[in-house]
Coordinates of C-alpha atoms and ligand atoms in Angstrom, one line a residue:
M1 CA -5.1 -7.4 -18.5
G2 CA -7.5 -10.4 -18.6
V3 CA -10.2 -10.8 -16.1
A4 CA -8.4 -13.7 -14.3
M5 CA -5.2 -11.7 -14.1
E6 CA -7.1 -8.6 -13.0
R7 CA -8.8 -10.6 -10.2
R8 CA -5.5 -12.0 -9.0
A9 CA -4.0 -8.5 -8.9
F10 CA -7.1 -7.4 -7.0
L11 CA -6.7 -10.2 -4.5
R12 CA -3.0 -9.3 -4.0
G13 CA -4.1 -5.7 -3.3
R14 CA -2.0 -4.3 -6.1
R15 CA -5.0 -3.0 -8.0
R16 CA -8.6 -2.5 -7.1
L17 CA -11.3 -3.2 -9.6
P18 CA -13.6 -0.3 -10.7
Q19 CA -16.6 -0.1 -8.4
P20 CA -20.1 -0.4 -9.9
L21 CA -21.7 2.9 -10.9
R22 CA -24.3 3.6 -8.3
P23 CA -27.3 5.9 -8.4
P24 CA -26.5 9.6 -7.9
G25 CA -26.0 10.7 -4.3
A26 CA -24.8 7.2 -3.3
C27 CA -22.8 7.0 -0.1
A28 CA -19.2 5.6 -0.2
E29 CA -19.4 2.1 -1.5
A30 CA -18.9 0.3 1.9
V31 CA -21.6 2.5 3.5
F32 CA -23.9 2.1 0.5
V33 CA -23.9 -1.7 0.6
A34 CA -24.3 -1.7 4.3
R35 CA -27.4 0.5 4.2
C36 CA -29.1 -0.6 0.9
D37 CA -31.5 -3.4 1.6
R38 CA -32.0 -4.0 -2.2
C39 CA -35.7 -3.0 -2.0
D40 CA -35.6 -1.8 -5.6
G41 CA -37.3 1.5 -4.6
C42 CA -34.9 3.7 -6.4
I43 CA -35.1 1.5 -9.5
R44 CA -38.9 1.8 -9.6
A45 CA -38.7 5.6 -8.9
C46 CA -36.4 6.5 -11.8
P47 CA -38.5 8.1 -14.6
E48 CA -35.7 7.6 -17.1
R49 CA -35.5 3.8 -16.3
I50 CA -31.7 3.9 -16.2
L51 CA -31.4 2.1 -12.8
R52 CA -31.3 -1.7 -12.7
R53 CA -30.4 -4.5 -10.4
G54 CA -26.7 -5.2 -10.6
G55 CA -24.4 -7.6 -8.8
G56 CA -25.7 -8.9 -5.5
G57 CA -29.1 -7.2 -6.2
F58 CA -27.7 -3.7 -5.5
P59 CA -28.8 -0.9 -7.9
E60 CA -26.5 0.2 -10.6
I61 CA -26.9 2.9 -13.3
D62 CA -27.0 1.8 -16.9
F63 CA -26.2 4.8 -19.2
T64 CA -26.8 2.7 -22.3
R65 CA -30.5 3.3 -21.5
G66 CA -30.2 7.1 -21.2
G67 CA -28.9 9.9 -19.1
C68 CA -29.6 11.1 -15.6
T69 CA -31.6 14.3 -15.3
F70 CA -30.7 14.6 -11.6
C71 CA -34.3 14.7 -10.7
G72 CA -33.6 13.2 -7.3
R73 CA -36.5 10.8 -7.2
C74 CA -34.2 7.9 -6.5
V75 CA -32.9 9.7 -3.4
T76 CA -36.4 10.5 -2.2
A77 CA -37.4 6.8 -2.7
C78 CA -34.5 5.5 -0.5
A79 CA -35.7 5.1 3.0
R80 CA -32.4 3.8 4.3
G81 CA -30.1 6.7 3.7
A82 CA -28.0 4.8 1.1
L83 CA -28.6 7.7 -1.3
A84 CA -28.3 11.3 0.0
P85 CA -29.3 14.7 -1.5
W86 CA -26.3 16.5 -3.0
G87 CA -27.5 20.1 -2.7
R88 CA -25.5 22.4 -4.8
G89 CA -22.6 20.0 -5.1
R90 CA -22.1 17.2 -7.5
P91 CA -23.8 13.9 -6.9
W92 CA -20.9 11.9 -8.2
M93 CA -17.5 12.3 -9.8
L94 CA -18.2 10.7 -13.1
E95 CA -17.1 11.8 -16.5
A96 CA -17.5 10.7 -20.1
R97 CA -14.6 8.9 -21.9
L98 CA -14.5 8.5 -25.6
D99 CA -12.4 5.7 -27.1
A100 CA -10.8 4.8 -30.5
A101 CA -14.1 3.4 -31.9
C102 CA -15.3 7.0 -32.4
L103 CA -16.4 7.5 -36.0
A104 CA -15.0 11.0 -36.2
L105 CA -11.6 9.6 -35.5
Q106 CA -11.9 7.5 -38.6
G107 CA -13.0 10.5 -40.7
I108 CA -16.7 9.6 -40.7
G109 CA -18.9 12.6 -39.9
C110 CA -20.7 12.1 -36.6
M111 CA -21.6 14.6 -34.0
S112 CA -24.3 12.7 -32.1
C113 CA -22.6 13.2 -28.7
L114 CA -22.1 16.9 -29.2
D115 CA -25.7 17.3 -30.0
A116 CA -26.8 15.2 -27.0
C117 CA -24.7 17.0 -24.3
P118 CA -26.8 19.4 -22.4
R119 CA -23.7 21.2 -21.0
E120 CA -21.8 21.7 -24.2
A121 CA -19.0 19.7 -22.6
I122 CA -18.0 18.0 -25.9
A123 CA -16.3 20.0 -28.6
L124 CA -14.4 19.2 -31.8
R125 CA -10.7 19.7 -31.4
P126 CA -7.7 18.8 -33.5
L127 CA -6.4 15.3 -32.8
C128 CA -4.0 13.3 -35.0
G129 CA -4.6 15.6 -38.0
R130 CA -8.4 15.4 -37.7
L131 CA -11.1 17.1 -35.8
A132 CA -12.4 14.8 -33.1
P133 CA -14.8 15.2 -30.2
Q134 CA -13.1 15.7 -26.8
V135 CA -14.7 16.1 -23.4
D136 CA -14.1 19.1 -21.3
A137 CA -13.9 17.5 -17.8
A138 CA -14.5 20.8 -16.1
R139 CA -17.9 21.1 -17.8
C140 CA -19.0 17.4 -17.8
D141 CA -21.2 16.7 -14.9
G142 CA -21.4 12.9 -15.6
C143 CA -25.0 12.9 -16.7
G144 CA -24.3 10.2 -19.3
A145 CA -26.7 11.7 -21.9
C146 CA -24.0 11.3 -24.6
V147 CA -23.6 7.5 -24.1
R148 CA -26.8 6.2 -25.7
P149 CA -26.8 8.3 -28.9
C150 CA -23.3 7.1 -29.9
P151 CA -23.9 4.7 -32.8
V152 CA -20.7 2.7 -32.1
G153 CA -20.7 2.6 -28.3
A154 CA -17.5 4.7 -28.1
I155 CA -18.5 6.5 -24.9
R156 CA -18.5 5.2 -21.4
M157 CA -18.8 6.8 -18.0
V158 CA -15.9 6.4 -15.6
R159 CA -15.4 7.4 -12.0
R160 CA -12.6 10.0 -11.8
E161 CA -10.9 8.2 -9.0
D162 CA -10.8 4.9 -11.0
A163 CA -9.4 6.8 -14.0
A164 CA -6.8 8.5 -11.9
R165 CA -5.4 5.2 -10.7
G166 CA -5.7 3.4 -14.1
A167 CA -8.5 1.2 -13.1
A168 CA -11.1 2.6 -15.5
Ligands
LIG201 S1 -31.7 11.4 -10.3 FE1 -33.7 10.9 -11.4 S2 -33.0 10.3 -13.5 FE2 -31.2 10.2 -12.2 S3 -31.1 8.1 -11.5 FE3 -32.2 9.2 -9.9 S4 -34.3 9.0 -10.5 FE4 -33.2 8.4 -12.3
LIG202 S1 -21.3 9.9 -31.0 FE1 -19.7 8.4 -30.8 S2 -19.0 8.1 -32.9 FE2 -20.2 10.0 -32.9 S3 -18.6 11.6 -32.6 FE3 -19.4 11.1 -30.5 S4 -18.0 9.5 -29.7 FE4 -17.7 9.7 -32.0
LIG203 S1 -21.7 13.0 -19.5 FE1 -23.3 14.6 -19.8 S2 -22.2 16.5 -19.4 FE2 -20.6 14.9 -19.7 S3 -20.1 15.0 -21.9 FE3 -21.7 13.4 -21.7 S4 -23.6 14.5 -22.1 FE4 -22.1 16.1 -21.7

């Protein structure tokens, strides 16, 4: 679906566009944008430099710059409660998705994402007569560390709820 058609569907309420990927611990989107005053505090606090100003000046996470270590500095920096500590739970429901550009699917040896994953959530499994990397959603914590090392940009992070309703 093209952008114009997607927007028309969005306006008709048939399909919602994927929401931006916010920093870890972000409140529900409506609460987040109400609380965040776009001070850039979280962006400055991130030692991995993976946060940037996105649409409307609100912070977004850019996994092409690197993965999140869940250090929590962005949360500490937020004085408005737009980001909240996640305790022992998960800060977000993101997971890695691999697409058809993956070199391994074309028979070219590459295991960069497997090597990069700190949770061993990516493994080679048989797919269409080849061994291809596949993500174990139960192990993936959405850190995004696999995105940047992929030489062909075949990995992106998606929100599970967007994926479940076909919007990712
Ligand atoms: S938890 Fe740490 S690494 Fe992750 S976005 Fe926040 S400041 Fe950056
Ligand atoms: S790093 Fe990219 S190209 Fe390499 S195996 Fe992983 S998804 Fe495929
Ligand atoms: S997002 Fe993190 S945990 Fe998930 S597959 Fe990629 S590197 Fe592994």
